[in-house]
XYZ file of C-alpha atoms in Angstrom:
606
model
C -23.581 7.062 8.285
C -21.718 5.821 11.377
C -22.896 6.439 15.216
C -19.350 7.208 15.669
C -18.953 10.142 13.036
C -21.167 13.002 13.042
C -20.798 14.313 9.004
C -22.228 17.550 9.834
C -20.602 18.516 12.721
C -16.697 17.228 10.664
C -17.885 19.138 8.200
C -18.022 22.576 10.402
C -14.435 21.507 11.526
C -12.697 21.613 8.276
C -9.859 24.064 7.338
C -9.522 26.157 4.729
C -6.527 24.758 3.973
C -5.155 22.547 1.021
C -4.820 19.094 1.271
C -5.518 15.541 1.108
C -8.928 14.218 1.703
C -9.960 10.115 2.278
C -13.569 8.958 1.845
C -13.755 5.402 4.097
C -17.243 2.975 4.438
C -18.371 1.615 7.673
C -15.515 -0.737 7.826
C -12.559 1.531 7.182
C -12.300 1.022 3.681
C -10.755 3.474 1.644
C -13.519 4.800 -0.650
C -12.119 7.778 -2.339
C -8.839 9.757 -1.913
C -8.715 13.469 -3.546
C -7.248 16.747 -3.562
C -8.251 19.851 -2.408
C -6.776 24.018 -2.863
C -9.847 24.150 -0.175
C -10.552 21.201 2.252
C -13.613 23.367 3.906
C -14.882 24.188 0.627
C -14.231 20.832 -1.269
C -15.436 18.290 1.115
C -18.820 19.882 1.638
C -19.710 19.785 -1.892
C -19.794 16.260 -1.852
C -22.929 16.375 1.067
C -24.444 19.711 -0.634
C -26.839 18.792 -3.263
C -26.945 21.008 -6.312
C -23.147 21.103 -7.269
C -21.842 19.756 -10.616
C -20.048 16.734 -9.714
C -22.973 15.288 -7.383
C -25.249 14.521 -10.481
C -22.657 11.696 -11.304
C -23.961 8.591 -10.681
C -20.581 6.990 -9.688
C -20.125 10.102 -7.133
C -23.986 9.585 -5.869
C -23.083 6.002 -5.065
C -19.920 6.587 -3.370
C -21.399 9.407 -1.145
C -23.905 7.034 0.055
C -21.367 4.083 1.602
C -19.261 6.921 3.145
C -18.708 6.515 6.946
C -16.452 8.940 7.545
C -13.608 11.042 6.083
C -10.019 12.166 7.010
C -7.726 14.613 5.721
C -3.960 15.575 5.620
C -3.051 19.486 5.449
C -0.529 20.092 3.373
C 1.440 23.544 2.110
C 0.392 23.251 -1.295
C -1.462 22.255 -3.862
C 1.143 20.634 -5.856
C 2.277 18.443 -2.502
C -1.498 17.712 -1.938
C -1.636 16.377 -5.799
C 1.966 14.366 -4.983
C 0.469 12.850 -1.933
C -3.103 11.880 -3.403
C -1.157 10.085 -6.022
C 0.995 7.792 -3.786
C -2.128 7.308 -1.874
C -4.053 6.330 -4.212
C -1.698 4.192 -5.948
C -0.612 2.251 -2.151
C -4.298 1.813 -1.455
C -6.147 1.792 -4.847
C -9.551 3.053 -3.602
C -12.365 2.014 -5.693
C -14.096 5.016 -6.242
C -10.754 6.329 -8.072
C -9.977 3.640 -10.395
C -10.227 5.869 -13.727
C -8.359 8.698 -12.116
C -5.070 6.108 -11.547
C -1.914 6.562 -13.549
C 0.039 3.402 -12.207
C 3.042 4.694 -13.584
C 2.836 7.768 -11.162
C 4.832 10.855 -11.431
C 7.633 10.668 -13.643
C 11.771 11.560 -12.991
C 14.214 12.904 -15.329
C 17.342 10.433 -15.144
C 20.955 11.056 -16.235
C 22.983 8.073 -16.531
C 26.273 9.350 -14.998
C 27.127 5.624 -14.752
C 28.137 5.568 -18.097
C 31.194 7.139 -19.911
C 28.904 8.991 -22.209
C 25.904 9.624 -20.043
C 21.998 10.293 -21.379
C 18.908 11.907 -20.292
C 15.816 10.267 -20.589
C 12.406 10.063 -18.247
C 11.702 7.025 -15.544
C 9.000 5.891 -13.663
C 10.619 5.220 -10.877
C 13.749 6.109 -8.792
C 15.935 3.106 -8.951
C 18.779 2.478 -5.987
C 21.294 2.594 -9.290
C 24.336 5.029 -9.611
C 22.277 7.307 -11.941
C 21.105 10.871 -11.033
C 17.218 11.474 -10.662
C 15.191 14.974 -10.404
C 11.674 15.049 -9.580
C 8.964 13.565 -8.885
C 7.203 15.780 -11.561
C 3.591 16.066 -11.941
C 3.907 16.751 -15.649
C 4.268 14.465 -17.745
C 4.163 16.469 -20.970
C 6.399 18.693 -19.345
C 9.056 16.268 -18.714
C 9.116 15.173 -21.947
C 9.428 18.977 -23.342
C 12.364 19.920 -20.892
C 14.203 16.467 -21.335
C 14.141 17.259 -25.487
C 14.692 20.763 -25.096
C 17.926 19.608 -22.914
C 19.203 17.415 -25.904
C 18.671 20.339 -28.072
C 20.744 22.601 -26.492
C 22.999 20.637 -25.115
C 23.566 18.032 -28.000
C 23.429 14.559 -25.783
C 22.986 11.605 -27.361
C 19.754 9.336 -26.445
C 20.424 6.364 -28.249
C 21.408 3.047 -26.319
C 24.393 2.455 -28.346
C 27.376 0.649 -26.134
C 30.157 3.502 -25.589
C 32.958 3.725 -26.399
C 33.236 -0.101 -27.858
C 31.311 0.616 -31.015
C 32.989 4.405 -31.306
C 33.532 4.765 -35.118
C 32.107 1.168 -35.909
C 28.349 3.169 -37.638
C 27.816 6.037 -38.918
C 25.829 9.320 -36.967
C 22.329 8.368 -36.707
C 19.796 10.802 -37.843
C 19.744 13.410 -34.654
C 23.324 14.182 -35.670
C 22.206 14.877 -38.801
C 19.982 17.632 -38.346
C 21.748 18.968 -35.136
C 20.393 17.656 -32.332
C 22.837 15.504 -31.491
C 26.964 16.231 -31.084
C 27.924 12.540 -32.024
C 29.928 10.273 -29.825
C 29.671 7.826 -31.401
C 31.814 9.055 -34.428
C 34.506 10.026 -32.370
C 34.912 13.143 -33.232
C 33.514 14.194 -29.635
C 35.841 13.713 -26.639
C 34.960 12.385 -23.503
C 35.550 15.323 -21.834
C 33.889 17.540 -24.275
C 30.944 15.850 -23.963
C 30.986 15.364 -19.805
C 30.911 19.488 -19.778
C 27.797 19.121 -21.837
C 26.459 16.509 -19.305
C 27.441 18.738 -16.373
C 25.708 22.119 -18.111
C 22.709 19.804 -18.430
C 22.874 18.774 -15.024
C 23.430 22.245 -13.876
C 19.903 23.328 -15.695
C 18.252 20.910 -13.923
C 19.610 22.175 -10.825
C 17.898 25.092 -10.992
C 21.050 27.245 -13.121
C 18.956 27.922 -16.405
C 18.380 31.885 -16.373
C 21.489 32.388 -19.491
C 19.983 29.297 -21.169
C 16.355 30.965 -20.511
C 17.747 34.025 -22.117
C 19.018 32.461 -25.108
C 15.764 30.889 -25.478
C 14.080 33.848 -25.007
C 16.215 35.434 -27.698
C 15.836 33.109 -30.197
C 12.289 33.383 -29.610
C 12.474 37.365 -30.291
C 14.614 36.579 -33.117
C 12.163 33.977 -35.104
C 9.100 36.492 -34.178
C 11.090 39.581 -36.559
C 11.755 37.100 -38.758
C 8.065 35.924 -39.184
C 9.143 32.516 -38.718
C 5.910 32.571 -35.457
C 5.778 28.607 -35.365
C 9.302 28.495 -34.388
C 8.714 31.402 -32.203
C 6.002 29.833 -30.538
C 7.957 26.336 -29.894
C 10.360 28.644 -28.144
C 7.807 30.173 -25.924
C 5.837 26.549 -24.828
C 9.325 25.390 -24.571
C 9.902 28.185 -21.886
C 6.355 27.860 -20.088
C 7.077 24.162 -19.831
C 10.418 24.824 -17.853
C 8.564 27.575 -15.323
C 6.107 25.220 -15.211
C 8.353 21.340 -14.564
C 10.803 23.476 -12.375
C 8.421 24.634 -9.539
C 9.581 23.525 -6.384
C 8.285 21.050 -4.414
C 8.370 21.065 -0.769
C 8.016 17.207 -0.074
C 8.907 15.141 -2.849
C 12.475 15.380 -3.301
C 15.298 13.395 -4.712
C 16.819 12.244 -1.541
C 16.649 8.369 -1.479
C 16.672 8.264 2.100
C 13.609 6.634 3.802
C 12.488 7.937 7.172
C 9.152 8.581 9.090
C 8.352 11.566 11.179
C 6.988 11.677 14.290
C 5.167 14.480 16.174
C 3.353 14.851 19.273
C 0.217 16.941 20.541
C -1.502 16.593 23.296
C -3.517 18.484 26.063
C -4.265 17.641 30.022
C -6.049 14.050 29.186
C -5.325 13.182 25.359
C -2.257 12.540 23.128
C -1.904 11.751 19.719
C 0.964 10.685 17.979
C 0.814 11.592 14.372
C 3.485 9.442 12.007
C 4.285 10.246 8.232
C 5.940 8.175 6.687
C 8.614 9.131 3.222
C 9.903 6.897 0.996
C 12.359 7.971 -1.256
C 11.973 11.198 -0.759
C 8.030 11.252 -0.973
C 5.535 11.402 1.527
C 3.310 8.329 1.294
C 0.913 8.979 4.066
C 0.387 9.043 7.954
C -0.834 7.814 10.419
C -2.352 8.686 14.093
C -2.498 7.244 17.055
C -3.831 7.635 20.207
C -1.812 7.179 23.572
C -2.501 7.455 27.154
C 0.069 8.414 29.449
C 0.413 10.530 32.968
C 0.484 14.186 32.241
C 3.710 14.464 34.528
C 5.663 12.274 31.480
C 7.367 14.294 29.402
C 7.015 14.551 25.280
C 10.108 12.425 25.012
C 9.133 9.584 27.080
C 5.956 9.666 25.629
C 7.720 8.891 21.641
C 10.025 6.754 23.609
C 6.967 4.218 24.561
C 5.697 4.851 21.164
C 8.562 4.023 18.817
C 9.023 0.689 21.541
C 5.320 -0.451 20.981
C 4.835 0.834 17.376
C 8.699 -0.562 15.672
C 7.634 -4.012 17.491
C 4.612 -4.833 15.316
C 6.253 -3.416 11.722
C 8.364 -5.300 9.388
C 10.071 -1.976 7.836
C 11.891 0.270 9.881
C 13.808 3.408 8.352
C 17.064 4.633 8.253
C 15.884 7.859 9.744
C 13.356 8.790 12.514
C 13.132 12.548 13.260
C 10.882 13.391 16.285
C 9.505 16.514 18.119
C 11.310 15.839 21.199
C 15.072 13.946 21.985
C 14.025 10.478 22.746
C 14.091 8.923 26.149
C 16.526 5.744 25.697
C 18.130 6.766 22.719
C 20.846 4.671 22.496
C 19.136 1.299 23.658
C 16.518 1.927 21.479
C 18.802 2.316 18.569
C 20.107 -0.451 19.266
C 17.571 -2.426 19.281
C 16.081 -1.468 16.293
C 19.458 -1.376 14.574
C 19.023 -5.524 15.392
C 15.927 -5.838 14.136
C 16.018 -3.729 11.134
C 19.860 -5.013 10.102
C 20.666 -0.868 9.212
C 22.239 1.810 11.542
C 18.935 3.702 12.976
C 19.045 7.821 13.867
C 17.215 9.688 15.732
C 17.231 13.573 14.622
C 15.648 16.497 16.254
C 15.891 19.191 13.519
C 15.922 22.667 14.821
C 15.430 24.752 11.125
C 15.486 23.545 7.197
C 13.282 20.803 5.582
C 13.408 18.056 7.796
C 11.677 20.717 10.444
C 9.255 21.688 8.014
C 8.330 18.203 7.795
C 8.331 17.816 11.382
C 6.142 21.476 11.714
C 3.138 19.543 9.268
C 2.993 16.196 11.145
C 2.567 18.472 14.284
C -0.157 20.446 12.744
C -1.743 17.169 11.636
C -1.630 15.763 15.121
C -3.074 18.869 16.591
C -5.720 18.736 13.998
C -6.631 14.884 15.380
C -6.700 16.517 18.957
C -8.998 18.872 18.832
C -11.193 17.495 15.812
C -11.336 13.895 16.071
C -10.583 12.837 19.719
C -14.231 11.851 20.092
C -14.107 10.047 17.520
C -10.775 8.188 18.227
C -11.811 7.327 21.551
C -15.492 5.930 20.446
C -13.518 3.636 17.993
C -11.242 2.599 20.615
C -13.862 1.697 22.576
C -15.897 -0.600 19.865
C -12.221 -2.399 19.435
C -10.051 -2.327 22.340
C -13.247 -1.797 24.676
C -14.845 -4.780 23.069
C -12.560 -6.721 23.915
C -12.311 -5.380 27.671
C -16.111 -6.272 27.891
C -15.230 -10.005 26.698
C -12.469 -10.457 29.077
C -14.435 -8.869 31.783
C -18.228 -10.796 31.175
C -15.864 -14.329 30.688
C -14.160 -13.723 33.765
C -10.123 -13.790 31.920
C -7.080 -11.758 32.216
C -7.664 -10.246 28.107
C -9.099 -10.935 25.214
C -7.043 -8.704 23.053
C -5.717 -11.649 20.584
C -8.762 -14.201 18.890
C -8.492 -16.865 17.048
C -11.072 -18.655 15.237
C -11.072 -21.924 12.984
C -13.328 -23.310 10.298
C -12.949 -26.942 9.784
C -14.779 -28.455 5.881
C -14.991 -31.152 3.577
C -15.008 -30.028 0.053
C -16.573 -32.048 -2.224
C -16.270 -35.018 0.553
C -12.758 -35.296 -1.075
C -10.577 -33.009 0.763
C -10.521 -31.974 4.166
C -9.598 -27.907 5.090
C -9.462 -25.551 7.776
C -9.071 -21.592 7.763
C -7.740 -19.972 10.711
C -8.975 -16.347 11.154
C -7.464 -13.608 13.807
C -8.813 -10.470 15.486
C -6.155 -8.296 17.466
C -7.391 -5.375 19.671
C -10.882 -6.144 17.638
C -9.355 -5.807 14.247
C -8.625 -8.221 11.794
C -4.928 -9.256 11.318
C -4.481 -10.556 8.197
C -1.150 -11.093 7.711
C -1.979 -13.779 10.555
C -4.535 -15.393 8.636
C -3.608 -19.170 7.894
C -5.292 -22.073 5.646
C -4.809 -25.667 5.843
C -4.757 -28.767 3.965
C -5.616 -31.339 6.195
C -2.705 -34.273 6.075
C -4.271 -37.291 8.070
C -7.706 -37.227 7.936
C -9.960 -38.260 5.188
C -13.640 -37.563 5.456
C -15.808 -36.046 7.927
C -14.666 -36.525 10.988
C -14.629 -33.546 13.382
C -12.187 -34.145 16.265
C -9.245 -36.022 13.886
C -9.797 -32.807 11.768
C -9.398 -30.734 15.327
C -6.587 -32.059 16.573
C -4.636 -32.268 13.479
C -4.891 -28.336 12.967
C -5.015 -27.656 16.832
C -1.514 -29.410 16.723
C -0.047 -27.937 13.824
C -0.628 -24.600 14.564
C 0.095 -24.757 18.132
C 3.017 -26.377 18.196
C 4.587 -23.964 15.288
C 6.430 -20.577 16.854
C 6.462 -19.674 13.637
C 2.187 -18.598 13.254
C 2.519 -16.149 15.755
C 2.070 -15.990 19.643
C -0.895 -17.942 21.556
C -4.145 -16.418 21.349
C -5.924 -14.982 24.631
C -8.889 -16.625 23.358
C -10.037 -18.896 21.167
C -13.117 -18.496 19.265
C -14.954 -21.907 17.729
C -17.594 -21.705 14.798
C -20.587 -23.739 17.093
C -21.613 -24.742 20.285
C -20.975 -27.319 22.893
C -19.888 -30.308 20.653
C -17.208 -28.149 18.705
C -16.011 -26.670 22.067
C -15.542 -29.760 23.977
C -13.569 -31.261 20.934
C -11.212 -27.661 20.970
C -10.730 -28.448 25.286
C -9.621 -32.146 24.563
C -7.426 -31.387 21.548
C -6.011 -28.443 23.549
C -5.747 -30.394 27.022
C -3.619 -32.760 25.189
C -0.949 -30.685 24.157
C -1.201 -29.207 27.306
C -1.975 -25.955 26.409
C -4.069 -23.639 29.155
C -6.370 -21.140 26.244
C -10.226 -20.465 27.023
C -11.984 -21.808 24.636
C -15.559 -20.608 23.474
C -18.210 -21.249 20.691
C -20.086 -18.736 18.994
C -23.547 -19.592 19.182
C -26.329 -18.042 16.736
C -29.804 -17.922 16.769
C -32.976 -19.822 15.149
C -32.057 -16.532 12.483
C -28.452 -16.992 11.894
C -27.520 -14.156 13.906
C -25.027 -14.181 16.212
C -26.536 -14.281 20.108
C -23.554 -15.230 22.424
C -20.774 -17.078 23.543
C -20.591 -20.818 24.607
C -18.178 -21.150 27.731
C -17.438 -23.131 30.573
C -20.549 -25.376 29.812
C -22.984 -22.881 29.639
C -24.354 -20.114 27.181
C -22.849 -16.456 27.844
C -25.029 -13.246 26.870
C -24.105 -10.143 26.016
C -26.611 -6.875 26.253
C -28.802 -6.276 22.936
C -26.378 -4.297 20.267
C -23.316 -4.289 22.839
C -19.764 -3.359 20.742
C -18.600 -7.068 22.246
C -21.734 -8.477 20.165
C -20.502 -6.461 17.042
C -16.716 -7.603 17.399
C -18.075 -11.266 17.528
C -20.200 -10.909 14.227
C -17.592 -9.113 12.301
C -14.936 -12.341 13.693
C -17.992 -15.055 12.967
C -18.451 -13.817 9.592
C -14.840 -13.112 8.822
C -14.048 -16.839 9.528
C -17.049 -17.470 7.060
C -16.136 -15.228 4.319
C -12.210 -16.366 4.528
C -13.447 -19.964 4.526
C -15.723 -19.674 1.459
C -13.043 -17.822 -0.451
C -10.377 -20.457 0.744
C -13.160 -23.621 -0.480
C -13.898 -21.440 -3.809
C -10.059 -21.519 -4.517
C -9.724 -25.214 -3.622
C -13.183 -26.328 -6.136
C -11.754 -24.763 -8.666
C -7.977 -26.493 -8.973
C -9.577 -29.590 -7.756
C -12.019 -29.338 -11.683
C -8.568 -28.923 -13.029
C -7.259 -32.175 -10.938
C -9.645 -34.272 -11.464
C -9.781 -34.389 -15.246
C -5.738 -33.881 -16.165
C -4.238 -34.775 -13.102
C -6.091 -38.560 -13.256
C -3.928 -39.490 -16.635
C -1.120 -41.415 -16.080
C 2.236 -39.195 -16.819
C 0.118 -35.726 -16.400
C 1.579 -33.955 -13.894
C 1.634 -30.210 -13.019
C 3.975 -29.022 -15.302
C 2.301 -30.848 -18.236
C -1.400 -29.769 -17.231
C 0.347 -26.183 -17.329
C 1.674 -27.192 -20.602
C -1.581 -28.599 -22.318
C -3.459 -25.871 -20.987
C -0.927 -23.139 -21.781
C -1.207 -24.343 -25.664
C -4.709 -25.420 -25.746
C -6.145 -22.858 -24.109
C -9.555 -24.894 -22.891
C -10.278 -28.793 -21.349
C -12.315 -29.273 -24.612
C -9.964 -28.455 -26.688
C -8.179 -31.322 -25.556
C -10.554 -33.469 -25.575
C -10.447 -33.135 -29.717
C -7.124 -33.207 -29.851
C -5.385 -35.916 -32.159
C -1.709 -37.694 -31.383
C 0.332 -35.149 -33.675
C -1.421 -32.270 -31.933
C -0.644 -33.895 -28.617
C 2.890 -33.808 -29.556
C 3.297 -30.457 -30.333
C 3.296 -29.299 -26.975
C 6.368 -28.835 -25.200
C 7.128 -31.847 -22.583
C 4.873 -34.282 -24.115
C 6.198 -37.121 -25.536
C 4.540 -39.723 -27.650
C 3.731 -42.418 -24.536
C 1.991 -39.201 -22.966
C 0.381 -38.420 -25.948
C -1.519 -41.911 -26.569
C -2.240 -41.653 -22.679
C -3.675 -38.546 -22.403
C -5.846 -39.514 -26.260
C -6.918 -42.739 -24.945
C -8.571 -41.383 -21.535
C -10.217 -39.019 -23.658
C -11.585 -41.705 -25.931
């Protein structure tokens, strides 16, 4: 378990509230995500020997790699089982891999588009001109309600072109037995059939008490008439529309995007709690922690946040509804009305569902303050602190931003570097690079150097120059960064990270001499984790290149083999041996190859 999260103790601290519940390993990971009627009662039973689900193997192995946990409150169990599902489908945790439905919770569509609309079930909630209810988080359900609606209502569901083939085949077999009122014949006119569409649409607003006491009717009817099959297809028919019409307090229809932001804090501590909704669903949250003078008010405080936090994201929402009016309004929506290319507002909502939205980020952010500030602030201090201690012990302004390069042969054919980057002590992979070296054949360190040196600091385009840059060795492969670096004229410390006779990690190589750092320091851990990211992204980068370089070197070598034929040859022949055997009229049978190609590729197999 981590130093930095007592289990016990988070487990005291709890509520007894439903919710949303995220199991994460030593690196942050995303283990597990579940649901809970209970949080308090729930989350304990996974550290409680002696319950049910603990004798599973899979659960027994998960338990043990968990760090630490988090939760979301939410008002019900129905929009804790919404949010676990988007969770789980944004972050696919591994632990939950046979619990996944990737086609999520469905929507009932009508197609008011069209001149004779339908009703059928989506996936998804398209940005099209048709009408969507839900999410729903029964399937079966769905499908019950959406045929009971063509039952009663007599729509069509067939995909037949209307009105151009009106009259041009007969009724299909719905209208035969009555489910159907037949468009298609003609006999139906538009209008007729739009106040069918508009009932229907009206049920699924809510409006279904005279069809629920037809139903119910019919249902009383069939039971004196011993006919208690039919009387019992009325009755699941009924349960499924209590059951599919429940309302949801989250997931709505809306297709607007926004995030909501809330605020608690107390005389030394703030944290800024985000969730973020996406078409009408919550997706998840975040929190953040913020320091600030306690003389600056709740919306100055959001004001700095929204600056810092919009700055760094590539999606920005229509709508961003906040405890407190922001400081800077205007500017600020301005700004991000630039950035974003879409009119940005600001809402303060005093009553109705946007404030209950606003009410549970707030309770979510005071649940961070008093629960998990500890914790916040160790982690803080084994990122941002880390680097603080680095700056400080090398004697720079900041180390927040590292970059660190990994410079191969592979196969003593091609030459490659991998460029890895830490920001605030955290990976940043988005900023993660890999290059193909251009000039340089062979080993030869500082050609290798200042080719990738050059190319990636003299393109605006891979991000701003780092405070530091980190080298994978000692003096020679520091000296070679300085010269490469001094060339361009470009002023960035450079140091090497220098391990042991063990392969561990000891220290830092600057200014010509060997820096320490104290014996399981956090700066020592940040400088592992950024050593042995820049190994791990390497080996997955050379892995990559061995493997298209087998497929190179035995297709790509025939004269008139290029990629679109290897794709071709491969796509039909499935295996390298297979061609191999392969005679000329075999050859030709694949698409692109013609019969010079053919003999080609048959002679330099034989």
């Amino acid at each position: 378990m981590s130093e930095l999260f007592n289990i016990e103790e988070e487990l005291d601290k709890l509520p007894k509230k439903p919710g949303v519940y995220i199991m994460r390993n030593e690196t942050g990971g995303i283990l597990y995500v579940g649901k809970a009627t209970n949080l308090h009662n729930r989350v304990r039973q996974y550290f409680r020997s002696g319950h049910g689900h603990n004798n599973s193997p899979k659960i027994i192995k998960m338990v043990s790699q968990i760090s630490y946990f988090e939760y979301i409150i939410t008002k019900s169990e129905i929009e804790a089982l919404v949010l676990e599902c988007n969770l789980i489908k944004e972050h696919r945790p591994k632990y939950n891999t046979l619990m996944t439905d990737d086609k999520g919770y469905p929507y009932i569509r009508v197609t008011t588009y069209e001149d004779y609309p339908r009703i059928m079930m989506s996936h998804q909630m398209k940005r099209d001109k048709s009408l969507y209810f839900g999410p729903f988080t029964d399937r079966k359900a769905v499908k019950d309600i959406i045929l009971l609606i063509r039952k009663l209502f007599l729509l069509r569901s067939c995909s037949i072109a209307l009105p151009e083939k009106i009259g041009k085949d007969r009724p299909c077999l719905y209208a035969q037995i009555g489910q159907c009122c037949a468009p298609c014949s003609g006999n139906v006119s538009k209008d007729e059939y739009m106040s069918r569409v508009n009932d229907a649409i009206s049920f699924l607003n809510g409006n279904h008490s005279d069809i629920a006491k037809k139903l119910k009717e019919s249902m009383n009817r069939a039971s004196e008439e011993l006919e208690f099959e039919e009387a019992a297809k009325y009755r699941d028919l009924l349960t499924s529309i209590e059951h599919i019409m429940e309302k949801q307090r989250v997931s709505k229809t809306s297709e607007e995007d926004r995030d909501v932001i809330a605020i608690a804090r107390n005389d030394e501590d703030i944290v800024v709690s985000i969730f973020f909704i996406r078409e009408g669903n919550l997706i998840g949250r975040e929190n953040h922690h913020m320091k600030a003078d306690s003389s600056d008010s709740d919306g100055e405080i959001i004001n700095e946040f929204i600056k810092q936090y919009y700055t760094g994201t590539p999606y920005i929402p229509k709508e961003i509804i906040t405890k407190a009016p922001v400081a800077d309004s205007e500017l600020l929506r301005d700004y991000l009305a630039e950035k974003s290319g879409v009119s940005i507002h600001f809402l303060v909502p005093q009553k109705g569902e946007k404030a209950h939205l606003l009410k549970l980020a707030e309770d979510n952010a005071r649940l961070v303050l008093a629960q998990d500030i500890e914790r916040i602030k160790r982690l803080e201090k084994r990122t941002k602190g880390a680097c603080d201690e680095i700056a400080e012990i090398l004697g720079i302004e900041k180390a927040d931003r590292m970059e660190a390069f990994d410079i191969s042969n592979i196969s003593g054919y091609h030459s490659v570097a991998s460029m890895v980057v830490f920001e605030e002590g955290k990976p940043k992979k988005n900023s993660y690079r890999k290059f193909r070296l251009r000039t340089v054949e062979g080993p030869d360190d500082y050609a290798s150097m200042k080719e990738v040196l050059t190319r990636r600091y003299t393109d605006e385009k891979l991000g701003p120059l780092p405070d530091v840059l980190m080298m994978d060795g000692g003096k020679g492969q520091v000296n070679i960064a300085t010269m490469v670096l001094d060339s361009l004229g470009i002023d960035i410390p450079v140091c090497g990270m220098v391990k042991d006779d063990n392969h561990r990690t000891r220290g830092l190589y600057y200014n010509n001499k060997e820096v320490t750092f104290k014996p399981g320091s956090e700066a020592i851990h940040m400088i592992t984790s950024l050593q042995d990211e820049t190994h791990r992204f390497a080996i997955t980068y050379h892995r990559e290149l061995r493997s298209k370089e087998q497929v190179r070197s035995i297709l790509d070598d025939i004269p008139g083999v290029g990629p679109k034929r290897r794709a071709a040859l491969l796509l039909h022949f499935r295996d390298i041996e297979s061609i191999k055997s392969a005679d000329i009229n075999a050859l030709l049978e694949v698409e692109g190859i013609t019969e010079p190609i053919a003999n080609s590729i048959y002679d330099f197999f034989h």
